Amino acid sequence: MNWGHKLTIVFVGFAVLIGTLVYKCTQQKFDLVSEDYYTQELKYQDKIDGSKAASEISAVAISQTTDNIIIQMPEELSGLSLKGDVWLYCASKAADDIKLPLLANGNGIMEIDKKKIPGENYTVKLSWSSGNTQYYKELPLIISR
């Protein structure tokens, strides 16, 4: 085997390595925070205003039982009509995200069944309104099983 054959083997090996890397890169899946992130960025001021409004009332509390996650809305809003969304955002896997309508009872409590939640680490993004006031709050959640 002379130096010409060795050089050809090195070039072919390099080409196979580069081809493998290109194939692996094209198969990689990248989850974005949101598919329509640009339109959400334009509405970000609403989140800022909602966070400010939420900081002026008592805090939202999240607790867990063995079967449920309990979201306690602020006491000032109990008995009022609340409309909004609960987004359980999983940063590591978009398929584990869960979006639910805010369905709080008369005491301002919403329960979510843990069996319906596939992941463990979430950020709870609450956006709700009461009357003409918009509120927004983000809270960390680690689900204990």
Short mmCIF file of C-alpha atoms in Angstrom, two decimals:
data_model
loop_
_atom_site.label_atom_id
_atom_site.label_comp_id
_atom_site.label_asym_id
_atom_site.label_seq_id
_atom_site.Cartn_x
_atom_site.Cartn_y
_atom_site.Cartn_z
CA MET A 1 0.00 0.00 0.00
CA ASN A 2 1.63 3.23 -1.12
CA TRP A 3 1.06 6.81 0.04
CA GLY A 4 -1.52 7.45 -2.72
CA HIS A 5 -3.80 4.71 -1.40
CA LYS A 6 -3.41 5.94 2.18
CA LEU A 7 -4.29 9.49 1.12
CA THR A 8 -7.37 8.23 -0.74
CA ILE A 9 -8.53 6.28 2.33
CA VAL A 10 -8.12 9.39 4.52
CA PHE A 11 -10.14 11.54 2.06
CA VAL A 12 -12.90 8.94 1.75
CA GLY A 13 -13.02 8.54 5.55
CA PHE A 14 -13.25 12.32 5.96
CA ALA A 15 -16.09 12.51 3.40
CA VAL A 16 -18.00 9.74 5.20
CA LEU A 17 -17.52 11.54 8.54
CA ILE A 18 -18.78 14.87 7.14
CA GLY A 19 -21.74 13.13 5.46
CA THR A 20 -22.66 11.45 8.75
CA LEU A 21 -22.47 14.76 10.63
CA VAL A 22 -24.65 16.51 8.06
CA TYR A 23 -27.24 13.72 8.24
CA LYS A 24 -27.32 13.81 12.07
CA CYS A 25 -27.70 17.62 12.05
CA THR A 26 -30.66 17.52 9.68
CA GLN A 27 -32.41 14.96 11.92
CA GLN A 28 -32.12 17.12 15.06
CA LYS A 29 -35.42 18.59 16.30
CA PHE A 30 -35.44 22.12 17.72
CA ASP A 31 -38.43 23.14 19.81
CA LEU A 32 -39.16 26.83 19.83
CA VAL A 33 -40.82 28.44 22.81
CA SER A 34 -43.67 29.26 20.47
CA GLU A 35 -44.26 28.93 16.75
CA ASP A 36 -45.58 32.50 16.57
CA TYR A 37 -42.92 34.06 18.78
CA TYR A 38 -42.74 37.26 16.73
CA THR A 39 -46.42 38.18 17.22
CA GLN A 40 -46.12 37.28 20.90
CA GLU A 41 -43.09 39.56 21.20
CA LEU A 42 -45.16 42.44 19.89
CA LYS A 43 -47.71 41.79 22.66
CA TYR A 44 -45.06 41.53 25.40
CA GLN A 45 -46.05 44.89 26.89
CA ASP A 46 -49.37 43.29 27.89
CA LYS A 47 -47.41 40.75 29.97
CA ILE A 48 -45.43 43.53 31.62
CA ASP A 49 -48.61 45.42 32.49
CA GLY A 50 -50.28 42.20 33.69
CA SER A 51 -47.29 41.36 35.90
CA LYS A 52 -47.43 44.82 37.43
CA ALA A 53 -51.17 44.46 38.12
CA ALA A 54 -50.62 40.99 39.63
CA SER A 55 -47.91 42.33 41.93
CA GLU A 56 -50.36 44.88 43.38
CA ILE A 57 -52.67 42.17 44.74
CA SER A 58 -51.96 39.14 46.91
CA ALA A 59 -49.94 36.32 45.40
CA VAL A 60 -51.10 33.31 43.43
CA ALA A 61 -50.25 30.12 45.32
CA ILE A 62 -49.52 26.71 43.83
CA SER A 63 -49.57 23.61 46.01
CA GLN A 64 -49.75 19.87 45.43
CA THR A 65 -51.57 16.92 46.86
CA THR A 66 -50.86 13.32 45.93
CA ASP A 67 -53.30 13.49 42.99
CA ASN A 68 -53.75 17.18 42.09
CA ILE A 69 -52.04 20.47 41.55
CA ILE A 70 -53.97 23.26 43.25
CA ILE A 71 -53.81 26.84 42.01
CA GLN A 72 -55.15 29.36 44.52
CA MET A 73 -56.00 32.69 42.91
CA PRO A 74 -55.57 35.93 44.93
CA GLU A 75 -58.07 36.50 47.73
CA GLU A 76 -59.13 39.87 46.32
CA LEU A 77 -60.51 38.07 43.26
CA SER A 78 -62.49 35.33 45.03
CA GLY A 79 -66.13 35.37 44.05
CA LEU A 80 -65.41 37.41 40.91
CA SER A 81 -65.70 36.13 37.36
CA LEU A 82 -62.23 35.20 36.12
CA LYS A 83 -61.38 34.49 32.50
CA GLY A 84 -58.00 33.32 31.37
CA ASP A 85 -55.54 30.58 30.58
CA VAL A 86 -53.15 28.33 32.46
CA TRP A 87 -50.10 27.29 30.45
CA LEU A 88 -47.86 24.60 31.90
CA TYR A 89 -44.72 25.33 29.91
CA CYS A 90 -42.05 22.62 29.71
CA ALA A 91 -38.78 24.16 28.52
CA SER A 92 -37.17 20.84 27.63
CA LYS A 93 -39.94 19.31 25.49
CA ALA A 94 -42.69 21.19 23.67
CA ALA A 95 -44.83 18.05 23.45
CA ASP A 96 -45.22 18.14 27.25
CA ASP A 97 -46.73 21.66 27.24
CA ILE A 98 -50.30 21.85 28.50
CA LYS A 99 -52.70 24.74 27.92
CA LEU A 100 -55.91 24.85 29.91
CA PRO A 101 -58.67 27.41 30.41
CA LEU A 102 -58.72 28.96 33.86
CA LEU A 103 -61.60 27.23 35.64
CA ALA A 104 -61.49 28.50 39.21
CA ASN A 105 -64.37 27.73 41.57
CA GLY A 106 -66.12 30.37 43.71
CA ASN A 107 -63.24 30.32 46.19
CA GLY A 108 -60.68 30.98 43.45
CA ILE A 109 -59.27 27.45 43.44
CA MET A 110 -58.43 25.44 40.33
CA GLU A 111 -57.38 21.79 40.49
CA ILE A 112 -55.40 19.97 37.80
CA ASP A 113 -55.06 16.18 37.78
CA LYS A 114 -51.39 15.14 37.94
CA LYS A 115 -52.08 12.05 35.81
CA LYS A 116 -52.69 14.32 32.80
CA ILE A 117 -49.26 15.95 33.13
CA PRO A 118 -46.44 13.95 31.51
CA GLY A 119 -43.38 15.94 32.62
CA GLU A 120 -41.96 17.05 35.94
CA ASN A 121 -40.43 20.53 35.55
CA TYR A 122 -42.71 23.33 34.39
CA THR A 123 -43.21 27.04 34.45
CA VAL A 124 -46.84 27.89 35.15
CA LYS A 125 -47.83 30.91 33.07
CA LEU A 126 -51.14 32.35 34.26
CA SER A 127 -52.89 35.06 32.31
CA TRP A 128 -56.33 36.11 33.45
CA SER A 129 -58.67 39.05 33.58
CA SER A 130 -61.23 40.28 36.04
CA GLY A 131 -63.39 43.08 34.75
CA ASN A 132 -61.17 45.33 32.64
CA THR A 133 -57.94 44.47 34.42
CA GLN A 134 -55.48 42.02 32.87
CA TYR A 135 -53.15 39.97 35.11
CA TYR A 136 -50.11 37.83 34.34
CA LYS A 137 -47.95 35.66 36.60
CA GLU A 138 -45.21 33.07 36.05
CA LEU A 139 -44.40 30.53 38.74
CA PRO A 140 -42.04 27.52 38.79
CA LEU A 141 -43.53 24.08 39.33
CA ILE A 142 -41.75 20.79 40.04
CA ILE A 143 -44.26 17.97 40.10
CA SER A 144 -43.73 15.44 42.85
CA ARG A 145 -44.95 11.97 42.01
#
